[in-house]
mmCIF file of C-alpha atoms and ligand atoms in Angstrom:
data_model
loop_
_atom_site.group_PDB
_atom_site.id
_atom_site.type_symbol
_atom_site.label_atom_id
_atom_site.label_comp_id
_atom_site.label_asym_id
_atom_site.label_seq_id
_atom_site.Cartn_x
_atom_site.Cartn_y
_atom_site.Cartn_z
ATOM 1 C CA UNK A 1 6.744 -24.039 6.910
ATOM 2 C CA UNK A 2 5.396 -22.117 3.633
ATOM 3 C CA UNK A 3 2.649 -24.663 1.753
ATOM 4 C CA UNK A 4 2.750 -23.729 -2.642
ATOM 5 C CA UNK A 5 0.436 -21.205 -3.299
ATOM 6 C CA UNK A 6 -0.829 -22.992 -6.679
ATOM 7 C CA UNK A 7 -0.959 -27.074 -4.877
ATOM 8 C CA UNK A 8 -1.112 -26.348 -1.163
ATOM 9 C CA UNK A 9 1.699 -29.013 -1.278
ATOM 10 C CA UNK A 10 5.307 -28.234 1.451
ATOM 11 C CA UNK A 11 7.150 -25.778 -0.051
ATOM 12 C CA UNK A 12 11.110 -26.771 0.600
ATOM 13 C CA UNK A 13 14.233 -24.191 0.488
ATOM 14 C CA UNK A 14 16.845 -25.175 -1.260
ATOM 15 C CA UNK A 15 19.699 -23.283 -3.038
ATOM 16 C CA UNK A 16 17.581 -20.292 -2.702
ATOM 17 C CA UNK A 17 14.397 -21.365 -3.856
ATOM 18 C CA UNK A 18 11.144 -22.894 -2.308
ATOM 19 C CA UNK A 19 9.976 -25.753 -4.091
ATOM 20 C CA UNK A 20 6.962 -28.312 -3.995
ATOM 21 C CA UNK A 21 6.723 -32.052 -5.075
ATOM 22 C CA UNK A 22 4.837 -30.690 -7.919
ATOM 23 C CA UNK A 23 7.705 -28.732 -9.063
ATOM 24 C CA UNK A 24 6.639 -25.240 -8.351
ATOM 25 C CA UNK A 25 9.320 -23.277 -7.502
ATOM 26 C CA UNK A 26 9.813 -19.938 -6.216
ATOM 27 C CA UNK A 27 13.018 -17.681 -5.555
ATOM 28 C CA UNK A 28 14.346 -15.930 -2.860
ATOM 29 C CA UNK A 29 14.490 -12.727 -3.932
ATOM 30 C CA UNK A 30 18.117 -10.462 -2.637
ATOM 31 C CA UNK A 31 16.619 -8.543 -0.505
ATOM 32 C CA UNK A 32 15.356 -11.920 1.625
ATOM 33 C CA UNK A 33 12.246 -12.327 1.409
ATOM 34 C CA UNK A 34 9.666 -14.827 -1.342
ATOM 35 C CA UNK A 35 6.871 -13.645 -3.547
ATOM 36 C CA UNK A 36 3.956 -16.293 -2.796
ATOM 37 C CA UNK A 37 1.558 -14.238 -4.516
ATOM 38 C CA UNK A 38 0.172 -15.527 -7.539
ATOM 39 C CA UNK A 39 -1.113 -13.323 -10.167
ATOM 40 C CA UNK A 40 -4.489 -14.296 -10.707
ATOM 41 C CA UNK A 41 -6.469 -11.478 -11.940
ATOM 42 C CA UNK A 42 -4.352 -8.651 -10.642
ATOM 43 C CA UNK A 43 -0.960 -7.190 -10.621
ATOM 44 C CA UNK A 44 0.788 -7.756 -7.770
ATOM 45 C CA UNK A 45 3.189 -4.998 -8.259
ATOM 46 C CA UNK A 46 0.372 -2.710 -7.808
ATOM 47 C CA UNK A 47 -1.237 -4.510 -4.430
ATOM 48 C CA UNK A 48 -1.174 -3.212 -1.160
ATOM 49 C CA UNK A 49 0.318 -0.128 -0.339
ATOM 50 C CA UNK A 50 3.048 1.740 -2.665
ATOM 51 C CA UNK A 51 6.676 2.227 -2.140
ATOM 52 C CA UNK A 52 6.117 6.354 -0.891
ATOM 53 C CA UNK A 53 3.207 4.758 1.737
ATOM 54 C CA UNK A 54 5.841 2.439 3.126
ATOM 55 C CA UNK A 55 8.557 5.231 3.020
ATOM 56 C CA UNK A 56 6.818 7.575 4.646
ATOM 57 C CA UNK A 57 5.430 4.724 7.033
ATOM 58 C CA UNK A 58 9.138 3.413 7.715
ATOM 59 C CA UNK A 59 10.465 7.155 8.303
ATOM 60 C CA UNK A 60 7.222 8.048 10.748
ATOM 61 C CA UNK A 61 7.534 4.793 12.939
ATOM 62 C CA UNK A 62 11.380 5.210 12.867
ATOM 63 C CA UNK A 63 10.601 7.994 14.934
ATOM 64 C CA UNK A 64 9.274 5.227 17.768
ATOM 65 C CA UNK A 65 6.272 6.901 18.700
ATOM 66 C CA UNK A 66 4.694 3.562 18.251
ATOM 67 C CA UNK A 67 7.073 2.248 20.428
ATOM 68 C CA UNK A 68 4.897 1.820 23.451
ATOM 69 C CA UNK A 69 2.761 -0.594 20.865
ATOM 70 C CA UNK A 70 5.410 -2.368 19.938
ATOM 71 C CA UNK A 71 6.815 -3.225 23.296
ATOM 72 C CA UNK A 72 2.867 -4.057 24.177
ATOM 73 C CA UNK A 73 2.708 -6.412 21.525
ATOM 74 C CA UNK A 74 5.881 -8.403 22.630
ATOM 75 C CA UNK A 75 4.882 -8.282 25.881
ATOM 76 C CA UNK A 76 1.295 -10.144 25.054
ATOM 77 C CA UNK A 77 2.330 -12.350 22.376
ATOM 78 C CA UNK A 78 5.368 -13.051 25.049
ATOM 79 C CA UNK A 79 2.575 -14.066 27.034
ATOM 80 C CA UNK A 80 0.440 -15.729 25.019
ATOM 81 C CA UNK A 81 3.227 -17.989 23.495
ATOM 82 C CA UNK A 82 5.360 -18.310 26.760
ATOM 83 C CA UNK A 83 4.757 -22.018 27.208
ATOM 84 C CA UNK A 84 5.637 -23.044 23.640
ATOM 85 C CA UNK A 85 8.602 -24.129 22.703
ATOM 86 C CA UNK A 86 9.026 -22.970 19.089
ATOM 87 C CA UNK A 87 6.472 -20.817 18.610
ATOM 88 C CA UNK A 88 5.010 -19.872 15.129
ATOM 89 C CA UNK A 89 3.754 -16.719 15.021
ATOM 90 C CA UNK A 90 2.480 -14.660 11.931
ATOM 91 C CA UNK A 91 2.183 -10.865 11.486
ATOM 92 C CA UNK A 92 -0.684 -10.749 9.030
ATOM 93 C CA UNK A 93 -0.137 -7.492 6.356
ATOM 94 C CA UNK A 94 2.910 -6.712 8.442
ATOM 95 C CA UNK A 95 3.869 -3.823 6.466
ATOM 96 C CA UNK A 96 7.338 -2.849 6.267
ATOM 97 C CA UNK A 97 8.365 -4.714 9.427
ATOM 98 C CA UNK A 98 8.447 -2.907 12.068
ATOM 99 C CA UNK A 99 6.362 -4.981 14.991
ATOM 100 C CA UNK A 100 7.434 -7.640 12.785
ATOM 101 C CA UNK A 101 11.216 -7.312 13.567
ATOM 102 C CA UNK A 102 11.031 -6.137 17.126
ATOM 103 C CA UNK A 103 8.749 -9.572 17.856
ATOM 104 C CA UNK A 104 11.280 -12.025 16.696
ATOM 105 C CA UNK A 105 14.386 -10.067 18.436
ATOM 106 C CA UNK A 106 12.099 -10.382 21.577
ATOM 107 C CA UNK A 107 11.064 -13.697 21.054
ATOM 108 C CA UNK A 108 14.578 -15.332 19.891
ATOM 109 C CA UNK A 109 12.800 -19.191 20.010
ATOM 110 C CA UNK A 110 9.947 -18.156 18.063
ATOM 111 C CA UNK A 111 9.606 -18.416 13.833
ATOM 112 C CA UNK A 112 8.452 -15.085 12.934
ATOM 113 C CA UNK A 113 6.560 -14.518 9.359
ATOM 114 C CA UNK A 114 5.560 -11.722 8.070
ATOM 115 C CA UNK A 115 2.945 -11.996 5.358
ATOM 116 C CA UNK A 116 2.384 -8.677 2.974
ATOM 117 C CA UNK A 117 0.801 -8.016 -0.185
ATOM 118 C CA UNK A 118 2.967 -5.225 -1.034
ATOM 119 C CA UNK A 119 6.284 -6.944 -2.247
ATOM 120 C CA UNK A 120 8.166 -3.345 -1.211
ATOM 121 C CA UNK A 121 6.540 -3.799 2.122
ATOM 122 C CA UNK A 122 7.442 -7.489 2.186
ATOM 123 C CA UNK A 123 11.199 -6.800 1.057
ATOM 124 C CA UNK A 124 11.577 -4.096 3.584
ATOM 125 C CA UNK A 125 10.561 -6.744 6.568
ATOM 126 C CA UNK A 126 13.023 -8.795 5.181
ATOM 127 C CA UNK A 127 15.866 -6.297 4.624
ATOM 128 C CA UNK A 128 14.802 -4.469 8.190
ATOM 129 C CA UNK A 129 15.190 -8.241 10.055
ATOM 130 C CA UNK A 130 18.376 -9.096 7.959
ATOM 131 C CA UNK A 131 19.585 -5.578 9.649
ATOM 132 C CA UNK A 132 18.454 -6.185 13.032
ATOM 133 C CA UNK A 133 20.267 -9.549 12.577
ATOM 134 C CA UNK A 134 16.999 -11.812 12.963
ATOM 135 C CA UNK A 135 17.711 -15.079 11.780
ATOM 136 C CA UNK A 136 14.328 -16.221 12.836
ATOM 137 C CA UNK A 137 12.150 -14.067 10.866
ATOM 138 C CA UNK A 138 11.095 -14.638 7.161
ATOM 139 C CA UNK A 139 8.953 -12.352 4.849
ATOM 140 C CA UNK A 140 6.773 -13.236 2.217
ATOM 141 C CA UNK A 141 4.793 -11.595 -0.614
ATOM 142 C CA UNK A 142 1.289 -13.235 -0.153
ATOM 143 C CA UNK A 143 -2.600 -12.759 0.875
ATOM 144 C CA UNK A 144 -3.851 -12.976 4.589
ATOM 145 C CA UNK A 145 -6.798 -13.863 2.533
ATOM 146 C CA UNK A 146 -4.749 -16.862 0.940
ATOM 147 C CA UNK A 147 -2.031 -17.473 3.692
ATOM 148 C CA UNK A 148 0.565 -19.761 2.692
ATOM 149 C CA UNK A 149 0.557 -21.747 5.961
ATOM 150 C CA UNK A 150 -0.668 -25.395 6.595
ATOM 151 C CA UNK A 151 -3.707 -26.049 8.685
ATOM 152 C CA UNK A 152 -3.282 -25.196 12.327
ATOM 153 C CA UNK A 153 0.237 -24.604 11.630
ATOM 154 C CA UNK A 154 0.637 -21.295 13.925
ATOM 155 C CA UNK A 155 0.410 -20.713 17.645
ATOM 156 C CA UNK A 156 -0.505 -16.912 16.818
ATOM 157 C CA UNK A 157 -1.914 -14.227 14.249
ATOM 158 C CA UNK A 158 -1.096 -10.842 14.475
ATOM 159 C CA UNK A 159 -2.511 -8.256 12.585
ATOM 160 C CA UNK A 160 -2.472 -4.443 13.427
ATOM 161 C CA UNK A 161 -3.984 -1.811 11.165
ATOM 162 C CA UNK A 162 -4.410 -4.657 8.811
ATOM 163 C CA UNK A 163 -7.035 -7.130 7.275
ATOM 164 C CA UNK A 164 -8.465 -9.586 9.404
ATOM 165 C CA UNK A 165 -10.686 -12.451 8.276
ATOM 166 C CA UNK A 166 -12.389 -15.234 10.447
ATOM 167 C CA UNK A 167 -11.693 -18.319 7.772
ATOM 168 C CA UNK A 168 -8.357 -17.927 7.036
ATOM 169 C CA UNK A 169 -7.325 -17.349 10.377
ATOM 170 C CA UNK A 170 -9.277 -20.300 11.516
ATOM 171 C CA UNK A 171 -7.446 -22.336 9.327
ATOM 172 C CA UNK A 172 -4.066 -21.385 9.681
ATOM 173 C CA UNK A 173 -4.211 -21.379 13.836
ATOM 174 C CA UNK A 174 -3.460 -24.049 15.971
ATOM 175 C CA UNK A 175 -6.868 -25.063 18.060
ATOM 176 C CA UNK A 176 -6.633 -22.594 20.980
ATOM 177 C CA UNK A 177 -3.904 -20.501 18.770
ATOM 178 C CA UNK A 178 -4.026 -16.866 19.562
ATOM 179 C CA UNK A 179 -5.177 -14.174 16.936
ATOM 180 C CA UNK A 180 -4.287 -10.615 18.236
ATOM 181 C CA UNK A 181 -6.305 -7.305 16.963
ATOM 182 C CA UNK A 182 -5.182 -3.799 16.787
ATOM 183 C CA UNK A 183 -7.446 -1.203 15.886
ATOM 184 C CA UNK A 184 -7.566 1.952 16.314
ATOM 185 C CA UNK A 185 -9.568 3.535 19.480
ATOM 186 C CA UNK A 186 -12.163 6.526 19.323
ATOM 187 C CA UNK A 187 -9.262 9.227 19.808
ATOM 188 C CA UNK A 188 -6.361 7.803 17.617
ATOM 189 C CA UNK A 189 -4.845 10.480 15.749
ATOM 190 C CA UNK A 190 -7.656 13.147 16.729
ATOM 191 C CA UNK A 191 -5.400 16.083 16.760
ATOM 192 C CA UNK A 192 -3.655 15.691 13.523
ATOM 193 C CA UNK A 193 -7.895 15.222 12.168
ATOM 194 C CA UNK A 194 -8.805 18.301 14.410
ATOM 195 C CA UNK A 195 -5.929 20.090 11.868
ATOM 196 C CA UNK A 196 -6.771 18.897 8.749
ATOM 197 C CA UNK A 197 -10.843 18.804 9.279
ATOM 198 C CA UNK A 198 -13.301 21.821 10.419
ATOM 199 C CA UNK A 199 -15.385 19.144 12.140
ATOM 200 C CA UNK A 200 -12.971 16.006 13.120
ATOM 201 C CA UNK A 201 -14.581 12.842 13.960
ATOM 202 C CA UNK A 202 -13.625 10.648 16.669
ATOM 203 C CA UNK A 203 -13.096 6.975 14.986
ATOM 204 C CA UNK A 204 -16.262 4.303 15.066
ATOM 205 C CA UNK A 205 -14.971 1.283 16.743
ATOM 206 C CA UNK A 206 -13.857 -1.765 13.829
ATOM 207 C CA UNK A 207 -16.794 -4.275 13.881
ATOM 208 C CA UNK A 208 -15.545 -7.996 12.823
ATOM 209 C CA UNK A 209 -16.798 -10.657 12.285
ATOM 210 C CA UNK A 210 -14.614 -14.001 13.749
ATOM 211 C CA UNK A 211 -17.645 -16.773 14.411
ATOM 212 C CA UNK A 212 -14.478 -19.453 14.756
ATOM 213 C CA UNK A 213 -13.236 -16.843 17.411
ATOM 214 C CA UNK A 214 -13.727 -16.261 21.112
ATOM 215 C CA UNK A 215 -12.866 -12.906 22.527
ATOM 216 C CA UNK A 216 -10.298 -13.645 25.694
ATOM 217 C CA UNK A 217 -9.643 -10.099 26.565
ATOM 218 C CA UNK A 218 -9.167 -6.496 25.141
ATOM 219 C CA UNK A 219 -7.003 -3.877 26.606
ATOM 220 C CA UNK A 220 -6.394 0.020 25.265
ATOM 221 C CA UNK A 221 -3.298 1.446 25.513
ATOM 222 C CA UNK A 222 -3.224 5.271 24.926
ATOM 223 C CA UNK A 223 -0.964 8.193 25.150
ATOM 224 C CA UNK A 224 0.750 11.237 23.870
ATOM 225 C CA UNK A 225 3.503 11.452 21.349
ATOM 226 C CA UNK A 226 4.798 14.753 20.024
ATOM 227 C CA UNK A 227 4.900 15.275 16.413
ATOM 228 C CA UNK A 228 7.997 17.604 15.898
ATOM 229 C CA UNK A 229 8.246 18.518 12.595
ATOM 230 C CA UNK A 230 6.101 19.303 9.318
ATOM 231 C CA UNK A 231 7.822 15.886 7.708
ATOM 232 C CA UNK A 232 6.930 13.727 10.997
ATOM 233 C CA UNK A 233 3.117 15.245 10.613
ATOM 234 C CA UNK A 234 3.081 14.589 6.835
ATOM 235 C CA UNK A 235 4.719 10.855 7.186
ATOM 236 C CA UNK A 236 2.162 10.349 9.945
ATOM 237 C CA UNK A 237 -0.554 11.524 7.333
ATOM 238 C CA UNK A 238 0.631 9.314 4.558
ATOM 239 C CA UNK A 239 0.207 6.431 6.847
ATOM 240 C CA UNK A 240 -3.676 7.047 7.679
ATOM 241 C CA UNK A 241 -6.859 6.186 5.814
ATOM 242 C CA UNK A 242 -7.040 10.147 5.536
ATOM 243 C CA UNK A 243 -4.299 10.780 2.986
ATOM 244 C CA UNK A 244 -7.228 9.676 0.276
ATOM 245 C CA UNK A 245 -9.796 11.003 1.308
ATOM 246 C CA UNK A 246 -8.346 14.127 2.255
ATOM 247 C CA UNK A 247 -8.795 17.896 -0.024
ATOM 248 C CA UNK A 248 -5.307 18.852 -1.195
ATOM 249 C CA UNK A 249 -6.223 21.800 0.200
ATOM 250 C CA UNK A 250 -6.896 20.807 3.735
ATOM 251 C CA UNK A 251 -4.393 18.835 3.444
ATOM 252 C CA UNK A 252 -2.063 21.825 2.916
ATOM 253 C CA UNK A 253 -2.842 22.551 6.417
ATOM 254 C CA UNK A 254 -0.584 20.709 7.763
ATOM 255 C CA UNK A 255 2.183 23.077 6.440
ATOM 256 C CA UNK A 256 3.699 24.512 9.597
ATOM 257 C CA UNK A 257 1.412 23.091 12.320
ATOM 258 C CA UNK A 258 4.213 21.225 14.070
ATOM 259 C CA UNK A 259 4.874 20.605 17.123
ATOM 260 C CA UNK A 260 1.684 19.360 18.570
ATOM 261 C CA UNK A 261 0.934 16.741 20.718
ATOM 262 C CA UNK A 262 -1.585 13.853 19.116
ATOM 263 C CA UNK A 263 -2.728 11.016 20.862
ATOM 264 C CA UNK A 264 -2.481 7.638 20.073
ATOM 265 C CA UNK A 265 -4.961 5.054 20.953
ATOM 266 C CA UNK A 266 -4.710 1.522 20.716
ATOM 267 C CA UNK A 267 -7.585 -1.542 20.880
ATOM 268 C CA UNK A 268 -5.360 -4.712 21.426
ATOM 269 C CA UNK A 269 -8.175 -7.572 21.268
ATOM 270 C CA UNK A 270 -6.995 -11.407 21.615
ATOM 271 C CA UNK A 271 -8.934 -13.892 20.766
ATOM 272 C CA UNK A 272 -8.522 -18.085 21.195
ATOM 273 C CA UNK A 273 -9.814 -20.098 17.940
ATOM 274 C CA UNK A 274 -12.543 -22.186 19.066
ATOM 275 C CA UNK A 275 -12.072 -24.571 15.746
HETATM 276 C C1 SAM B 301 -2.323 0.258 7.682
HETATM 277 S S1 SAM B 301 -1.128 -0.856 7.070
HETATM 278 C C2 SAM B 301 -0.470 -1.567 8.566
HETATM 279 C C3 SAM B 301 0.867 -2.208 8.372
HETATM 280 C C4 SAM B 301 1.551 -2.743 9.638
HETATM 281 N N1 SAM B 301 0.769 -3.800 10.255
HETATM 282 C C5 SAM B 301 1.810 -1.617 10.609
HETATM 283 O O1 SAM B 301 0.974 -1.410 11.513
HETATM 284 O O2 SAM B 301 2.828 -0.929 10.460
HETATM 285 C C6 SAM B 301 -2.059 -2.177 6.357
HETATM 286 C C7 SAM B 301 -1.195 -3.137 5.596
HETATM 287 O O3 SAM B 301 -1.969 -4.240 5.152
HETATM 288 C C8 SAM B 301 -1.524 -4.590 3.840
HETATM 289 N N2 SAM B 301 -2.582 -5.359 3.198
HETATM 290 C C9 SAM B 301 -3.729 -4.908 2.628
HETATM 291 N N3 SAM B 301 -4.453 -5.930 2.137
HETATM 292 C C10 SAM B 301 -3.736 -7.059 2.397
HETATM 293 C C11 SAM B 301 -3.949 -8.446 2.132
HETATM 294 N N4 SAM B 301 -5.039 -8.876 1.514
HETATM 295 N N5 SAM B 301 -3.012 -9.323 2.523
HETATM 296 C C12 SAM B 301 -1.886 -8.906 3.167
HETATM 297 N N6 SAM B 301 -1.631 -7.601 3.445
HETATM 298 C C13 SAM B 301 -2.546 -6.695 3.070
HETATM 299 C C14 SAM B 301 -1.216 -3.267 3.186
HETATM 300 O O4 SAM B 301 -0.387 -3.396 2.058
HETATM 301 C C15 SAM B 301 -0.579 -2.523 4.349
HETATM 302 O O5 SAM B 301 0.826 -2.713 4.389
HETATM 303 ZN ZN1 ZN B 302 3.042 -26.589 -5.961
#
């Protein structure tokens, strides 16, 4: 299914490594999953987000109060690829896994990939599928802005909280193929902001740009989770656009302000490729 990332040519597995016809080759790694990223002009050691990100980003979903996203997710994608017999479907900067893994043990006919520029996020999909014993997912190291997927190879695109981009997605999905939003809505998170800001903002709605794109429908799911502890709040922190631009001092704040109950708001948009 993987093309090379330097030829664009099949990539084959064979004793543990993907290979072109040109001769490219790239290794499994032991943890399960391949790095596809080449290195052009960057280290991809240091891409995406870093291992204490994806720690405190595994520890926080663990928790499952994203749960009621997750189960969403299968339910639409269940939907959207219902008819299809083998479905391909591709969670775009997929993290460390987690709507990655509980889509292919819902969808047991479907080829699951999850694409991540982090090679610790990428690893942990892998490891996290191995665990959940998902022989139909497969994690790779790579770019949703470089995908390592043929033309119109996948029935859907998922991409939550993650980089979306009308060309590549175009490419990669099937005429008709599905590409699946998540953003977050005008509320997401507000009381965990209302703690760490004076003046908390509600969020301005994600503006994108997908010309190849058709919007087919949008729905919001939204509801209260309790945050328990100082180390849920701080995990949950970690795993926000906040922790950078957030005052060590404000974030201090934090310190003791469990339990609370913060919303979570979610803008699922699905969209049909028009190319
Ligand atoms: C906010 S996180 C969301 C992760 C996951 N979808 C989730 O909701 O748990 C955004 C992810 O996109 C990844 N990312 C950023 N730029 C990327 C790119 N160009 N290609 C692939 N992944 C990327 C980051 O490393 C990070 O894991
Ligand atoms: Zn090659």
């Amino acid at each position: 299914m993987y093309i090379c990332p330097i030829c664009k040519k099949r990539l084959k597995l064979s004793d543990n490594s993907y290979r072109c016809q040109n001769r490219h080759c790239f290794d499994m790694s032991a943890k399960g999953y391949v790095n596809l990223l080449t290195t052009k002009g960057r280290d991809p050691s240091k891409a995406g987000d870093d291992r204490q990100m994806l720690r405190s980003r595994t520890d926080f979903l663990d928790t499952d109060a994203y749960k009621p996203l997750a189960d969403k997710l299968c339910q639409v994608i269940g939907e959207a690829a219902g008819n299809i017999r083998e479905p391909v479907i591709i969670d775009s900067g997929c993290g460390e896994g987690y709507y990655t893994v509980r889509l292919a043990a819902s969808l047991p006919r479907a080829q699951v990939f999850g694409i991540e520029i982090s090679k610790n996020g990428a690893a942990h999909t892998a490891v996290r599928g191995r665990a959940a014993g998902c022989t139909n997912l497969r994690a790779a190291a790579a770019s949703s802005f470089s995908l390592p997927f043929r033309e119109h190879s996948a029935d859907v695109i998922l991409s939550v909280f993650a980089p979306v981009t009308n060309d590549e997605y175009a490419r990669v999905l099937k005429k008709g193929g599905t590409l699946m939003v998540v953003s977050p809505t005008e509320r997401h998170l507000f009381a965990l902001k209302a703690i760490l800001y004076d003046q908390p903002y509600e969020n301005k709605p994600n503006r994108y740009s997908l010309r190849s794109f058709t919007l087919a429908g949008e729905q919001r799911l939204k509801y209260t989770f309790p945050v328990t502890s100082d180390k849920q709040a701080a995990d949950l922190f970690a795993m926000t656009p906040y922790y950078y631009k957030t005052s060590p001092e404000a974030a201090a704040r934090l310190n003791g302000c469990a339990p609370f109950e913060c919303e979570a708001g979610f803008l699922i948009q699905t969209y049909r490729s028009s190319l």
